[in-house]
Amino acid sequence: MLIAAACCPCPPLLVPEVAAGAAAELDALRAACTDAIGVLAASRPDRLMVLGPAEQEGRGPHPQGAVGSFRGFGVDKDVRLGAVDTALEGARTLPLSLTVGAWLLGLTDWSGTPVEGLGVGEPLPTARCLEVGRELAAGAGRVALLVMGDGTACRTHKAPGYFDERAQAFDEAAARALGAADLNAVAALDPELAFDLQASGRACWQVLAGAAQGADLSGQLLHEDAPYGVGYYVATWS
């Protein structure tokens, strides 16, 4: 049964060491993410699942203790999923979204709570996303989800995906749906439009919508902004 969820964006710039001199620019976003993680911790789940968009090699389950790295950004920093410090033979490296999620979780004490990851492919159809969510929530015990994913990357001419006039409306609709924990509105987000606008969070948000069916959770939007032309929003469901 799903008892709580937090939605956070996953830019590596959330990590101050990666952002370096630009770290202060995302202080408000960082603070909102920290508050969202606090909501998850306060729910005292029996298990926590971190979802995040992933390329082919990072899709599927990632066990507690799996390691992610920011070395690709010139920072000698590794993080581990959950409060396990033993090496895992054969565990894959976490995709970037789950690496950022593991870093966020590291700001809170999760000892005693099993933490696992799931890399979600962006092309996953809505119906399958909802099905995956229902399967996650149907597992044993009280489940909480940390859902990583960005909005559109097309809000300005300097954005990674350049400017697209449809991007702001998509971000506003997604932020409104997540802030209200509106399952139908989240499920209605158009996968093809999300792909065109490079909204990496769409599939993960729809997995959350599936997991929340019947849970009667209330939502709160903690932060909404588009620095660097990318939509970032933070929301909690509890």
Short mmCIF file of N, CA, C and O in Angstrom, two decimals, residues 48-176:
data_model
loop_
_atom_site.label_atom_id
_atom_site.label_comp_id
_atom_site.label_asym_id
_atom_site.label_seq_id
_atom_site.Cartn_x
_atom_site.Cartn_y
_atom_site.Cartn_z
N LEU A 48 11.09 1.74 0.91
CA LEU A 48 11.13 2.93 0.08
C LEU A 48 11.65 2.55 -1.29
O LEU A 48 12.68 1.88 -1.41
N MET A 49 10.95 3.00 -2.33
CA MET A 49 11.37 2.75 -3.70
C MET A 49 11.68 4.08 -4.36
O MET A 49 10.89 5.02 -4.28
N VAL A 50 12.84 4.17 -5.00
CA VAL A 50 13.23 5.37 -5.74
C VAL A 50 13.06 5.07 -7.23
O VAL A 50 13.64 4.12 -7.75
N LEU A 51 12.25 5.89 -7.90
CA LEU A 51 12.02 5.75 -9.33
C LEU A 51 12.72 6.88 -10.06
O LEU A 51 12.75 8.01 -9.59
N GLY A 52 13.25 6.58 -11.24
CA GLY A 52 13.87 7.63 -12.03
C GLY A 52 14.00 7.23 -13.48
O GLY A 52 14.11 6.05 -13.79
N PRO A 53 13.97 8.21 -14.39
CA PRO A 53 14.16 7.90 -15.81
C PRO A 53 15.53 7.31 -16.07
O PRO A 53 16.51 7.70 -15.42
N ALA A 54 15.61 6.38 -16.99
CA ALA A 54 16.88 5.71 -17.25
C ALA A 54 16.98 5.30 -18.71
O ALA A 54 15.97 4.95 -19.34
N GLU A 55 18.19 5.36 -19.22
CA GLU A 55 18.45 4.81 -20.55
C GLU A 55 18.44 3.28 -20.46
O GLU A 55 18.33 2.71 -19.38
N GLN A 56 18.58 2.62 -21.60
CA GLN A 56 18.42 1.18 -21.68
C GLN A 56 19.23 0.42 -20.63
O GLN A 56 18.73 -0.46 -19.94
N GLU A 57 20.51 0.79 -20.47
CA GLU A 57 21.38 0.03 -19.57
C GLU A 57 21.04 0.22 -18.10
O GLU A 57 21.45 -0.57 -17.25
N GLY A 58 20.28 1.27 -17.78
CA GLY A 58 19.96 1.53 -16.38
C GLY A 58 18.54 1.18 -15.98
O GLY A 58 18.15 1.37 -14.83
N ARG A 59 17.78 0.63 -16.92
CA ARG A 59 16.37 0.32 -16.63
C ARG A 59 16.25 -0.94 -15.78
O ARG A 59 17.12 -1.80 -15.78
N GLY A 60 15.13 -1.01 -15.06
CA GLY A 60 14.88 -2.17 -14.22
C GLY A 60 15.28 -1.94 -12.78
O GLY A 60 15.63 -0.82 -12.38
N PRO A 61 15.25 -2.99 -11.96
CA PRO A 61 15.49 -2.84 -10.52
C PRO A 61 16.97 -2.63 -10.19
O PRO A 61 17.86 -3.14 -10.88
N HIS A 62 17.20 -1.89 -9.12
CA HIS A 62 18.53 -1.67 -8.57
C HIS A 62 18.44 -1.94 -7.06
O HIS A 62 17.62 -1.34 -6.38
N PRO A 63 19.27 -2.85 -6.54
CA PRO A 63 19.15 -3.25 -5.14
C PRO A 63 19.69 -2.22 -4.18
O PRO A 63 20.48 -1.32 -4.55
N GLN A 64 19.26 -2.35 -2.94
CA GLN A 64 19.84 -1.52 -1.89
C GLN A 64 21.34 -1.72 -1.85
O GLN A 64 21.84 -2.83 -1.95
N GLY A 65 22.05 -0.60 -1.73
CA GLY A 65 23.51 -0.67 -1.70
C GLY A 65 24.16 -0.41 -3.04
O GLY A 65 25.38 -0.24 -3.12
N ALA A 66 23.36 -0.36 -4.12
CA ALA A 66 23.92 -0.07 -5.45
C ALA A 66 24.53 1.33 -5.44
O ALA A 66 24.06 2.24 -4.76
N VAL A 67 25.58 1.51 -6.23
CA VAL A 67 26.38 2.74 -6.18
C VAL A 67 26.17 3.57 -7.45
O VAL A 67 26.06 3.04 -8.55
N GLY A 68 26.12 4.88 -7.25
CA GLY A 68 26.12 5.83 -8.36
C GLY A 68 27.27 6.80 -8.18
O GLY A 68 27.82 6.94 -7.08
N SER A 69 27.65 7.47 -9.25
CA SER A 69 28.84 8.33 -9.20
C SER A 69 28.60 9.64 -9.93
O SER A 69 27.85 9.70 -10.91
N PHE A 70 29.27 10.69 -9.44
CA PHE A 70 29.27 11.99 -10.12
C PHE A 70 30.63 12.26 -10.75
O PHE A 70 30.94 13.40 -11.11
N ARG A 71 31.42 11.22 -10.91
CA ARG A 71 32.76 11.40 -11.48
C ARG A 71 32.70 11.90 -12.92
O ARG A 71 33.62 12.57 -13.39
N GLY A 72 31.63 11.58 -13.63
CA GLY A 72 31.49 12.06 -14.99
C GLY A 72 31.33 13.56 -15.09
O GLY A 72 31.45 14.13 -16.18
N PHE A 73 31.07 14.19 -13.95
CA PHE A 73 30.94 15.65 -13.91
C PHE A 73 32.16 16.30 -13.27
O PHE A 73 32.13 17.46 -12.87
N GLY A 74 33.24 15.51 -13.19
CA GLY A 74 34.48 16.05 -12.66
C GLY A 74 34.52 16.15 -11.15
O GLY A 74 35.37 16.85 -10.59
N VAL A 75 33.62 15.42 -10.46
CA VAL A 75 33.56 15.46 -9.00
C VAL A 75 33.83 14.07 -8.45
O VAL A 75 33.14 13.11 -8.83
N ASP A 76 34.79 13.95 -7.58
CA ASP A 76 35.15 12.66 -7.00
C ASP A 76 34.18 12.33 -5.87
O ASP A 76 34.50 12.44 -4.69
N LYS A 77 32.97 11.94 -6.26
CA LYS A 77 31.92 11.70 -5.27
C LYS A 77 31.05 10.53 -5.72
O LYS A 77 30.51 10.55 -6.83
N ASP A 78 30.94 9.53 -4.85
CA ASP A 78 30.06 8.39 -5.08
C ASP A 78 28.96 8.40 -4.02
O ASP A 78 29.15 8.90 -2.91
N VAL A 79 27.82 7.83 -4.36
CA VAL A 79 26.72 7.70 -3.40
C VAL A 79 26.19 6.27 -3.47
O VAL A 79 26.37 5.57 -4.46
N ARG A 80 25.54 5.88 -2.40
CA ARG A 80 25.02 4.51 -2.32
C ARG A 80 23.52 4.56 -2.04
O ARG A 80 23.06 5.43 -1.28
N LEU A 81 22.78 3.66 -2.63
CA LEU A 81 21.33 3.63 -2.46
C LEU A 81 20.97 2.98 -1.13
O LEU A 81 21.16 1.77 -0.95
N GLY A 82 20.49 3.78 -0.21
CA GLY A 82 20.11 3.25 1.10
C GLY A 82 21.27 3.16 2.06
O GLY A 82 22.43 3.42 1.71
N ALA A 83 20.96 2.79 3.29
CA ALA A 83 21.96 2.77 4.36
C ALA A 83 22.68 1.43 4.43
O ALA A 83 22.66 0.73 5.44
N VAL A 84 23.31 1.05 3.32
CA VAL A 84 24.09 -0.18 3.25
C VAL A 84 25.47 0.19 2.75
O VAL A 84 25.62 0.86 1.73
N ASP A 85 26.51 -0.23 3.47
CA ASP A 85 27.87 0.18 3.07
C ASP A 85 28.74 -1.00 2.64
O ASP A 85 29.95 -0.92 2.61
N THR A 86 28.09 -2.10 2.31
CA THR A 86 28.85 -3.25 1.83
C THR A 86 28.79 -3.32 0.32
O THR A 86 27.81 -2.93 -0.30
N ALA A 87 29.86 -3.80 -0.29
CA ALA A 87 29.91 -3.88 -1.75
C ALA A 87 28.96 -4.96 -2.25
O ALA A 87 28.79 -6.00 -1.62
N LEU A 88 28.32 -4.68 -3.37
CA LEU A 88 27.40 -5.64 -3.97
C LEU A 88 28.00 -6.18 -5.26
O LEU A 88 28.23 -5.44 -6.20
N GLU A 89 28.26 -7.46 -5.27
CA GLU A 89 28.83 -8.06 -6.48
C GLU A 89 27.77 -8.11 -7.59
O GLU A 89 26.65 -8.52 -7.36
N GLY A 90 28.16 -7.64 -8.75
CA GLY A 90 27.27 -7.71 -9.89
C GLY A 90 26.25 -6.61 -9.98
O GLY A 90 25.48 -6.57 -10.95
N ALA A 91 26.17 -5.71 -9.00
CA ALA A 91 25.19 -4.63 -9.05
C ALA A 91 25.60 -3.61 -10.11
O ALA A 91 26.76 -3.23 -10.22
N ARG A 92 24.64 -3.17 -10.90
CA ARG A 92 24.92 -2.18 -11.93
C ARG A 92 25.08 -0.79 -11.31
O ARG A 92 24.54 -0.51 -10.24
N THR A 93 25.80 0.06 -12.00
CA THR A 93 25.89 1.46 -11.57
C THR A 93 24.53 2.12 -11.72
O THR A 93 23.83 1.91 -12.71
N LEU A 94 24.15 2.91 -10.75
CA LEU A 94 22.86 3.59 -10.79
C LEU A 94 22.82 4.58 -11.96
O LEU A 94 23.80 5.27 -12.23
N PRO A 95 21.68 4.69 -12.64
CA PRO A 95 21.53 5.75 -13.63
C PRO A 95 21.55 7.11 -12.92
O PRO A 95 21.37 7.19 -11.70
N LEU A 96 21.76 8.16 -13.68
CA LEU A 96 21.94 9.48 -13.08
C LEU A 96 20.77 9.90 -12.21
O LEU A 96 20.96 10.44 -11.11
N SER A 97 19.55 9.64 -12.66
CA SER A 97 18.38 10.05 -11.87
C SER A 97 18.37 9.40 -10.49
O SER A 97 18.08 10.04 -9.48
N LEU A 98 18.70 8.11 -10.44
CA LEU A 98 18.72 7.40 -9.16
C LEU A 98 19.95 7.80 -8.34
O LEU A 98 19.91 7.76 -7.10
N THR A 99 21.02 8.20 -9.01
CA THR A 99 22.19 8.69 -8.30
C THR A 99 21.86 9.98 -7.56
O THR A 99 22.21 10.15 -6.39
N VAL A 100 21.16 10.89 -8.25
CA VAL A 100 20.72 12.13 -7.59
C VAL A 100 19.74 11.80 -6.47
O VAL A 100 19.79 12.38 -5.39
N GLY A 101 18.84 10.84 -6.71
CA GLY A 101 17.91 10.43 -5.67
C GLY A 101 18.62 9.85 -4.46
O GLY A 101 18.26 10.14 -3.32
N ALA A 102 19.64 9.03 -4.70
CA ALA A 102 20.42 8.47 -3.59
C ALA A 102 21.12 9.57 -2.80
O ALA A 102 21.23 9.50 -1.57
N TRP A 103 21.61 10.59 -3.51
CA TRP A 103 22.24 11.71 -2.82
C TRP A 103 21.23 12.43 -1.93
O TRP A 103 21.52 12.75 -0.77
N LEU A 104 20.02 12.66 -2.45
CA LEU A 104 18.98 13.30 -1.64
C LEU A 104 18.65 12.48 -0.40
O LEU A 104 18.52 13.01 0.70
N LEU A 105 18.51 11.17 -0.58
CA LEU A 105 18.19 10.31 0.56
C LEU A 105 19.31 10.34 1.60
O LEU A 105 19.05 10.18 2.79
N GLY A 106 20.54 10.55 1.14
CA GLY A 106 21.67 10.59 2.06
C GLY A 106 21.63 11.75 3.02
O GLY A 106 22.39 11.78 3.99
N LEU A 107 20.72 12.71 2.80
CA LEU A 107 20.59 13.84 3.71
C LEU A 107 19.75 13.49 4.93
O LEU A 107 19.62 14.28 5.86
N THR A 108 19.15 12.29 4.92
CA THR A 108 18.28 11.82 6.00
C THR A 108 18.72 10.42 6.42
O THR A 108 19.27 9.68 5.63
N ASP A 109 18.45 10.07 7.64
CA ASP A 109 18.81 8.74 8.15
C ASP A 109 17.75 7.72 7.76
O ASP A 109 16.61 7.78 8.23
N TRP A 110 18.13 6.78 6.88
CA TRP A 110 17.21 5.74 6.45
C TRP A 110 17.63 4.37 6.99
O TRP A 110 17.17 3.34 6.48
N SER A 111 18.47 4.34 8.00
CA SER A 111 18.87 3.05 8.57
C SER A 111 17.64 2.32 9.09
O SER A 111 16.78 2.89 9.75
N GLY A 112 17.55 1.07 8.76
CA GLY A 112 16.41 0.26 9.17
C GLY A 112 15.29 0.22 8.14
O GLY A 112 14.35 -0.56 8.29
N THR A 113 15.36 1.06 7.11
CA THR A 113 14.34 1.06 6.06
C THR A 113 14.93 0.51 4.77
O THR A 113 15.88 1.08 4.24
N PRO A 114 14.41 -0.57 4.25
CA PRO A 114 14.89 -1.08 2.96
C PRO A 114 14.64 -0.07 1.85
O PRO A 114 13.54 0.48 1.74
N VAL A 115 15.66 0.20 1.04
CA VAL A 115 15.56 1.17 -0.05
C VAL A 115 16.00 0.47 -1.34
O VAL A 115 17.08 -0.11 -1.39
N GLU A 116 15.17 0.55 -2.36
CA GLU A 116 15.50 -0.03 -3.66
C GLU A 116 15.24 1.00 -4.75
O GLU A 116 14.53 1.99 -4.52
N GLY A 117 15.81 0.77 -5.92
CA GLY A 117 15.62 1.68 -7.04
C GLY A 117 14.99 0.99 -8.23
O GLY A 117 15.07 -0.23 -8.39
N LEU A 118 14.37 1.80 -9.09
CA LEU A 118 13.79 1.28 -10.32
C LEU A 118 14.03 2.30 -11.43
O LEU A 118 13.53 3.44 -11.36
N GLY A 119 14.82 1.92 -12.44
CA GLY A 119 15.03 2.76 -13.60
C GLY A 119 13.92 2.55 -14.60
O GLY A 119 13.63 1.42 -15.00
N VAL A 120 13.26 3.63 -14.98
CA VAL A 120 12.07 3.56 -15.84
C VAL A 120 12.40 4.14 -17.21
O VAL A 120 12.92 5.25 -17.32
N GLY A 121 12.08 3.41 -18.25
CA GLY A 121 12.33 3.87 -19.61
C GLY A 121 11.32 4.93 -20.03
O GLY A 121 10.11 4.75 -19.84
N GLU A 122 11.79 6.02 -20.60
CA GLU A 122 10.90 7.12 -21.01
C GLU A 122 9.82 6.67 -21.98
O GLU A 122 8.69 7.17 -21.91
N PRO A 123 10.09 5.72 -22.90
CA PRO A 123 9.04 5.34 -23.85
C PRO A 123 7.92 4.48 -23.26
O PRO A 123 6.98 4.13 -23.98
N LEU A 124 8.00 4.10 -22.00
CA LEU A 124 7.01 3.19 -21.43
C LEU A 124 5.61 3.76 -21.60
O LEU A 124 5.33 4.88 -21.16
N PRO A 125 4.69 3.02 -22.23
CA PRO A 125 3.34 3.54 -22.46
C PRO A 125 2.60 3.79 -21.15
O PRO A 125 2.88 3.16 -20.13
N THR A 126 1.66 4.69 -21.20
CA THR A 126 0.91 5.07 -19.99
C THR A 126 0.28 3.87 -19.31
O THR A 126 0.37 3.71 -18.09
N ALA A 127 -0.37 3.01 -20.08
CA ALA A 127 -1.05 1.85 -19.48
C ALA A 127 -0.07 0.97 -18.72
O ALA A 127 -0.39 0.48 -17.62
N ARG A 128 1.11 0.78 -19.27
CA ARG A 128 2.12 -0.04 -18.60
C ARG A 128 2.66 0.68 -17.37
O ARG A 128 2.92 0.04 -16.34
N CYS A 129 2.82 2.00 -17.45
CA CYS A 129 3.26 2.77 -16.28
C CYS A 129 2.29 2.56 -15.11
O CYS A 129 2.71 2.31 -13.98
N LEU A 130 1.02 2.69 -15.39
CA LEU A 130 0.01 2.53 -14.35
C LEU A 130 0.04 1.12 -13.76
O LEU A 130 -0.09 0.93 -12.55
N GLU A 131 0.24 0.15 -14.64
CA GLU A 131 0.31 -1.25 -14.19
C GLU A 131 1.52 -1.47 -13.28
O GLU A 131 1.41 -2.13 -12.24
N VAL A 132 2.68 -0.93 -13.67
CA VAL A 132 3.88 -1.05 -12.84
C VAL A 132 3.63 -0.42 -11.47
O VAL A 132 4.01 -0.98 -10.44
N GLY A 133 2.99 0.73 -11.46
CA GLY A 133 2.70 1.38 -10.19
C GLY A 133 1.81 0.55 -9.30
O GLY A 133 2.06 0.43 -8.09
N ARG A 134 0.79 -0.05 -9.87
CA ARG A 134 -0.10 -0.90 -9.07
C ARG A 134 0.67 -2.09 -8.49
O ARG A 134 0.43 -2.50 -7.34
N GLU A 135 1.58 -2.64 -9.29
CA GLU A 135 2.38 -3.78 -8.81
C GLU A 135 3.28 -3.36 -7.65
O GLU A 135 3.44 -4.10 -6.67
N LEU A 136 3.87 -2.16 -7.72
CA LEU A 136 4.73 -1.68 -6.64
C LEU A 136 3.93 -1.52 -5.35
O LEU A 136 4.39 -1.90 -4.26
N ALA A 137 2.75 -0.94 -5.45
CA ALA A 137 1.95 -0.68 -4.26
C ALA A 137 1.37 -1.94 -3.67
O ALA A 137 1.06 -1.99 -2.47
N ALA A 138 1.23 -2.99 -4.49
CA ALA A 138 0.62 -4.23 -4.03
C ALA A 138 1.58 -5.09 -3.23
O ALA A 138 1.17 -6.11 -2.65
N GLY A 139 2.86 -4.73 -3.19
CA GLY A 139 3.83 -5.51 -2.43
C GLY A 139 3.56 -5.44 -0.93
O GLY A 139 2.72 -4.67 -0.46
N ALA A 140 4.31 -6.21 -0.19
CA ALA A 140 4.08 -6.28 1.25
C ALA A 140 4.41 -4.96 1.93
O ALA A 140 5.35 -4.25 1.55
N GLY A 141 3.62 -4.63 2.94
CA GLY A 141 3.94 -3.50 3.81
C GLY A 141 3.54 -2.14 3.27
O GLY A 141 2.90 -2.00 2.23
N ARG A 142 3.94 -1.14 4.03
CA ARG A 142 3.66 0.26 3.71
C ARG A 142 4.78 0.81 2.84
O ARG A 142 5.93 0.81 3.24
N VAL A 143 4.42 1.28 1.65
CA VAL A 143 5.40 1.68 0.64
C VAL A 143 5.42 3.20 0.48
O VAL A 143 4.37 3.85 0.46
N ALA A 144 6.61 3.76 0.37
CA ALA A 144 6.78 5.16 0.00
C ALA A 144 7.61 5.23 -1.27
O ALA A 144 8.46 4.38 -1.51
N LEU A 145 7.35 6.24 -2.09
CA LEU A 145 8.05 6.41 -3.35
C LEU A 145 8.74 7.77 -3.42
O LEU A 145 8.13 8.79 -3.10
N LEU A 146 10.00 7.75 -3.83
CA LEU A 146 10.69 8.97 -4.23
C LEU A 146 10.76 8.94 -5.74
O LEU A 146 11.40 8.06 -6.32
N VAL A 147 10.07 9.88 -6.38
CA VAL A 147 9.90 9.87 -7.83
C VAL A 147 10.73 11.00 -8.42
O VAL A 147 10.42 12.18 -8.25
N MET A 148 11.80 10.64 -9.12
CA MET A 148 12.69 11.61 -9.73
C MET A 148 12.28 11.86 -11.18
O MET A 148 11.82 10.95 -11.87
N GLY A 149 12.45 13.08 -11.64
CA GLY A 149 12.14 13.37 -13.04
C GLY A 149 11.93 14.85 -13.27
O GLY A 149 11.37 15.55 -12.43
N ASP A 150 12.38 15.33 -14.41
CA ASP A 150 12.27 16.74 -14.77
C ASP A 150 11.06 16.99 -15.65
O ASP A 150 10.51 16.07 -16.27
N GLY A 151 10.66 18.26 -15.71
CA GLY A 151 9.67 18.69 -16.66
C GLY A 151 10.31 18.91 -18.02
O GLY A 151 11.33 18.32 -18.35
N THR A 152 9.73 19.79 -18.81
CA THR A 152 10.22 20.01 -20.16
C THR A 152 11.60 20.67 -20.16
O THR A 152 11.98 21.35 -19.21
N ALA A 153 12.33 20.47 -21.24
CA ALA A 153 13.65 21.10 -21.42
C ALA A 153 13.61 22.07 -22.59
O ALA A 153 14.58 22.22 -23.32
N CYS A 154 12.46 22.74 -22.74
CA CYS A 154 12.24 23.59 -23.92
C CYS A 154 11.59 24.93 -23.55
O CYS A 154 10.81 25.48 -24.32
N ARG A 155 11.91 25.45 -22.39
CA ARG A 155 11.23 26.65 -21.93
C ARG A 155 11.83 27.95 -22.48
O ARG A 155 11.15 28.98 -22.49
N THR A 156 13.09 27.92 -22.89
CA THR A 156 13.74 29.13 -23.41
C THR A 156 14.58 28.76 -24.63
O THR A 156 14.81 27.57 -24.91
N HIS A 157 15.06 29.77 -25.31
CA HIS A 157 15.91 29.52 -26.48
C HIS A 157 17.27 28.95 -26.10
O HIS A 157 17.95 28.36 -26.95
N LYS A 158 17.67 29.10 -24.84
CA LYS A 158 18.94 28.54 -24.38
C LYS A 158 18.77 27.21 -23.66
O LYS A 158 19.73 26.64 -23.16
N ALA A 159 17.55 26.72 -23.62
CA ALA A 159 17.28 25.45 -22.96
C ALA A 159 17.91 24.30 -23.74
O ALA A 159 18.18 24.43 -24.94
N PRO A 160 18.15 23.16 -23.07
CA PRO A 160 18.76 22.01 -23.78
C PRO A 160 17.99 21.59 -25.03
O PRO A 160 18.60 21.14 -26.00
N GLY A 161 16.68 21.72 -25.02
CA GLY A 161 15.88 21.32 -26.18
C GLY A 161 15.42 22.48 -27.02
O GLY A 161 14.53 22.32 -27.85
N TYR A 162 15.99 23.66 -26.79
CA TYR A 162 15.61 24.89 -27.47
C TYR A 162 14.17 25.27 -27.07
O TYR A 162 13.54 24.59 -26.26
N PHE A 163 13.65 26.35 -27.61
CA PHE A 163 12.34 26.85 -27.20
C PHE A 163 11.22 26.15 -27.96
O PHE A 163 11.28 25.96 -29.18
N ASP A 164 10.19 25.77 -27.21
CA ASP A 164 8.98 25.23 -27.81
C ASP A 164 7.81 25.88 -27.09
O ASP A 164 7.71 25.80 -25.86
N GLU A 165 6.94 26.51 -27.83
CA GLU A 165 5.85 27.27 -27.21
C GLU A 165 4.88 26.39 -26.42
O GLU A 165 4.10 26.89 -25.60
N ARG A 166 4.92 25.10 -26.63
CA ARG A 166 4.03 24.18 -25.90
C ARG A 166 4.56 23.82 -24.52
O ARG A 166 3.82 23.26 -23.68
N ALA A 167 5.81 24.15 -24.26
CA ALA A 167 6.47 23.65 -23.05
C ALA A 167 5.86 24.22 -21.77
O ALA A 167 5.64 23.50 -20.79
N GLN A 168 5.61 25.51 -21.73
CA GLN A 168 5.11 26.12 -20.50
C GLN A 168 3.75 25.53 -20.11
O GLN A 168 3.52 25.23 -18.94
N ALA A 169 2.86 25.35 -21.08
CA ALA A 169 1.55 24.79 -20.78
C ALA A 169 1.68 23.36 -20.25
O ALA A 169 0.96 22.95 -19.31
N PHE A 170 2.58 22.58 -20.84
CA PHE A 170 2.79 21.21 -20.36
C PHE A 170 3.28 21.24 -18.92
O PHE A 170 2.77 20.50 -18.05
N ASP A 171 4.29 22.08 -18.63
CA ASP A 171 4.84 22.14 -17.27
C ASP A 171 3.78 22.59 -16.27
O ASP A 171 3.69 22.05 -15.16
N GLU A 172 2.99 23.56 -16.65
CA GLU A 172 1.95 24.04 -15.74
C GLU A 172 0.93 22.95 -15.45
O GLU A 172 0.51 22.76 -14.30
N ALA A 173 0.56 22.19 -16.47
CA ALA A 173 -0.41 21.10 -16.28
C ALA A 173 0.18 20.00 -15.41
O ALA A 173 -0.49 19.46 -14.51
N ALA A 174 1.45 19.65 -15.66
CA ALA A 174 2.08 18.59 -14.87
C ALA A 174 2.25 19.02 -13.42
O ALA A 174 1.97 18.24 -12.49
N ALA A 175 2.71 20.25 -13.20
CA ALA A 175 2.89 20.74 -11.84
C ALA A 175 1.56 20.80 -11.09
O ALA A 175 1.47 20.43 -9.91
N ARG A 176 0.53 21.25 -11.78
CA ARG A 176 -0.80 21.32 -11.17
C ARG A 176 -1.30 19.93 -10.79
O ARG A 176 -1.85 19.71 -9.70
#
